[in-house]
């Protein structure tokens, strides 16, 4: 399964707030990820985008984190 979390700005533009990944990483930092989680992270990706709208000259940045996950345990009918 793939899960994408996208964060953007509605109230402020890119001249007021800068969105970027920590140290410009292209992958999610999994240092504090707990290996006991029922989900195993197969891969991760960070993507920063800047969008311009016809109405406005200001840039509107967004940042997306995509995680590909897999169940660590197989569920059976008996639990």
C-alpha atoms as a printed R data frame, in Angstrom:
   type eleno elety resid chain resno      x       y       z
1  ATOM     1    CA   UNK     A     1  0.000   0.000   0.000
2  ATOM     2    CA   UNK     A     2  1.047   3.556  -0.609
3  ATOM     3    CA   UNK     A     3  0.180   6.510   1.618
4  ATOM     4    CA   UNK     A     4  0.857  10.135   0.659
5  ATOM     5    CA   UNK     A     5  0.661  13.016   3.125
6  ATOM     6    CA   UNK     A     6  0.622  16.425   1.440
7  ATOM     7    CA   UNK     A     7  1.090  19.686   3.330
8  ATOM     8    CA   UNK     A     8  0.595  23.076   1.748
9  ATOM     9    CA   UNK     A     9 -0.215  26.675   2.498
10 ATOM    10    CA   UNK     A    10 -3.539  28.421   2.019
11 ATOM    11    CA   UNK     A    11 -3.103  31.523   4.132
12 ATOM    12    CA   UNK     A    12  0.555  32.289   3.474
13 ATOM    13    CA   UNK     A    13  2.501  32.212   0.243
14 ATOM    14    CA   UNK     A    14  6.025  31.050  -0.538
15 ATOM    15    CA   UNK     A    15  7.439  34.521   0.141
16 ATOM    16    CA   UNK     A    16  6.282  34.234   3.769
17 ATOM    17    CA   UNK     A    17  6.864  30.550   4.534
18 ATOM    18    CA   UNK     A    18  9.421  28.165   3.083
19 ATOM    19    CA   UNK     A    19  8.560  24.463   2.920
20 ATOM    20    CA   UNK     A    20 11.443  22.090   2.355
21 ATOM    21    CA   UNK     A    21 12.659  18.756   3.621
22 ATOM    22    CA   UNK     A    22 15.214  18.563   6.397
23 ATOM    23    CA   UNK     A    23 18.690  18.851   4.863
24 ATOM    24    CA   UNK     A    24 16.959  18.644   1.452
25 ATOM    25    CA   UNK     A    25 16.507  14.877   1.915
26 ATOM    26    CA   UNK     A    26 14.585  13.035  -0.785
27 ATOM    27    CA   UNK     A    27 13.574  10.239   1.614
28 ATOM    28    CA   UNK     A    28 11.789  10.293   4.960
29 ATOM    29    CA   UNK     A    29 14.094  10.094   7.986
30 ATOM    30    CA   UNK     A    30 13.178   6.814   9.696
31 ATOM    31    CA   UNK     A    31 15.670   7.119  12.549
32 ATOM    32    CA   UNK     A    32 12.913   7.199  15.187
33 ATOM    33    CA   UNK     A    33 10.663   4.677  13.447
34 ATOM    34    CA   UNK     A    34  9.734   1.835  15.799
35 ATOM    35    CA   UNK     A    35 10.528  -1.549  14.282
36 ATOM    36    CA   UNK     A    36  7.762  -3.074  16.432
37 ATOM    37    CA   UNK     A    37  5.129  -1.343  14.311
38 ATOM    38    CA   UNK     A    38  2.694  -3.696  12.551
39 ATOM    39    CA   UNK     A    39  3.653  -1.935   9.317
40 ATOM    40    CA   UNK     A    40  6.989  -2.227   7.581
41 ATOM    41    CA   UNK     A    41  8.075   0.783   5.523
42 ATOM    42    CA   UNK     A    42  9.316  -0.521   2.180
43 ATOM    43    CA   UNK     A    43 10.274   2.858   0.699
44 ATOM    44    CA   UNK     A    44  9.733   6.551   1.212
45 ATOM    45    CA   UNK     A    45  9.913   9.712  -0.859
46 ATOM    46    CA   UNK     A    46  9.804  13.446  -0.171
47 ATOM    47    CA   UNK     A    47  8.715  15.814  -2.917
48 ATOM    48    CA   UNK     A    48  8.609  19.613  -2.733
49 ATOM    49    CA   UNK     A    49  6.500  21.433  -5.326
50 ATOM    50    CA   UNK     A    50  5.782  25.072  -6.040
51 ATOM    51    CA   UNK     A    51  2.567  26.056  -7.763
52 ATOM    52    CA   UNK     A    52  1.653  29.373  -9.357
53 ATOM    53    CA   UNK     A    53 -1.979  30.343  -9.881
54 ATOM    54    CA   UNK     A    54 -3.374  32.590 -12.618
55 ATOM    55    CA   UNK     A    55 -4.752  34.986 -10.014
56 ATOM    56    CA   UNK     A    56 -1.549  35.565  -8.087
57 ATOM    57    CA   UNK     A    57  2.129  36.171  -8.681
58 ATOM    58    CA   UNK     A    58  3.202  34.569  -5.402
59 ATOM    59    CA   UNK     A    59  4.477  30.973  -5.275
60 ATOM    60    CA   UNK     A    60  2.523  28.440  -3.212
61 ATOM    61    CA   UNK     A    61  4.744  25.587  -2.031
62 ATOM    62    CA   UNK     A    62  3.693  22.147  -0.874
63 ATOM    63    CA   UNK     A    63  5.586  19.154   0.459
64 ATOM    64    CA   UNK     A    64  4.515  15.532   0.053
65 ATOM    65    CA   UNK     A    65  5.697  12.493   1.978
66 ATOM    66    CA   UNK     A    66  4.954   9.148   0.326
67 ATOM    67    CA   UNK     A    67  5.382   5.910   2.256
68 ATOM    68    CA   UNK     A    68  5.049   2.448   0.762
69 ATOM    69    CA   UNK     A    69  4.108   0.076   3.545
70 ATOM    70    CA   UNK     A    70  3.517  -3.622   4.012
71 ATOM    71    CA   UNK     A    71  1.876  -5.489   6.869
72 ATOM    72    CA   UNK     A    72  4.504  -7.102   9.021
73 ATOM    73    CA   UNK     A    73  2.128  -9.859  10.129
74 ATOM    74    CA   UNK     A    74 -0.332 -11.932   8.134
75 ATOM    75    CA   UNK     A    75 -3.910 -11.850   9.383
76 ATOM    76    CA   UNK     A    76 -5.765 -15.157   9.358
77 ATOM    77    CA   UNK     A    77 -9.473 -15.860   9.993
78 ATOM    78    CA   UNK     A    78 -8.561 -17.260  13.419
79 ATOM    79    CA   UNK     A    79 -6.731 -14.023  14.345
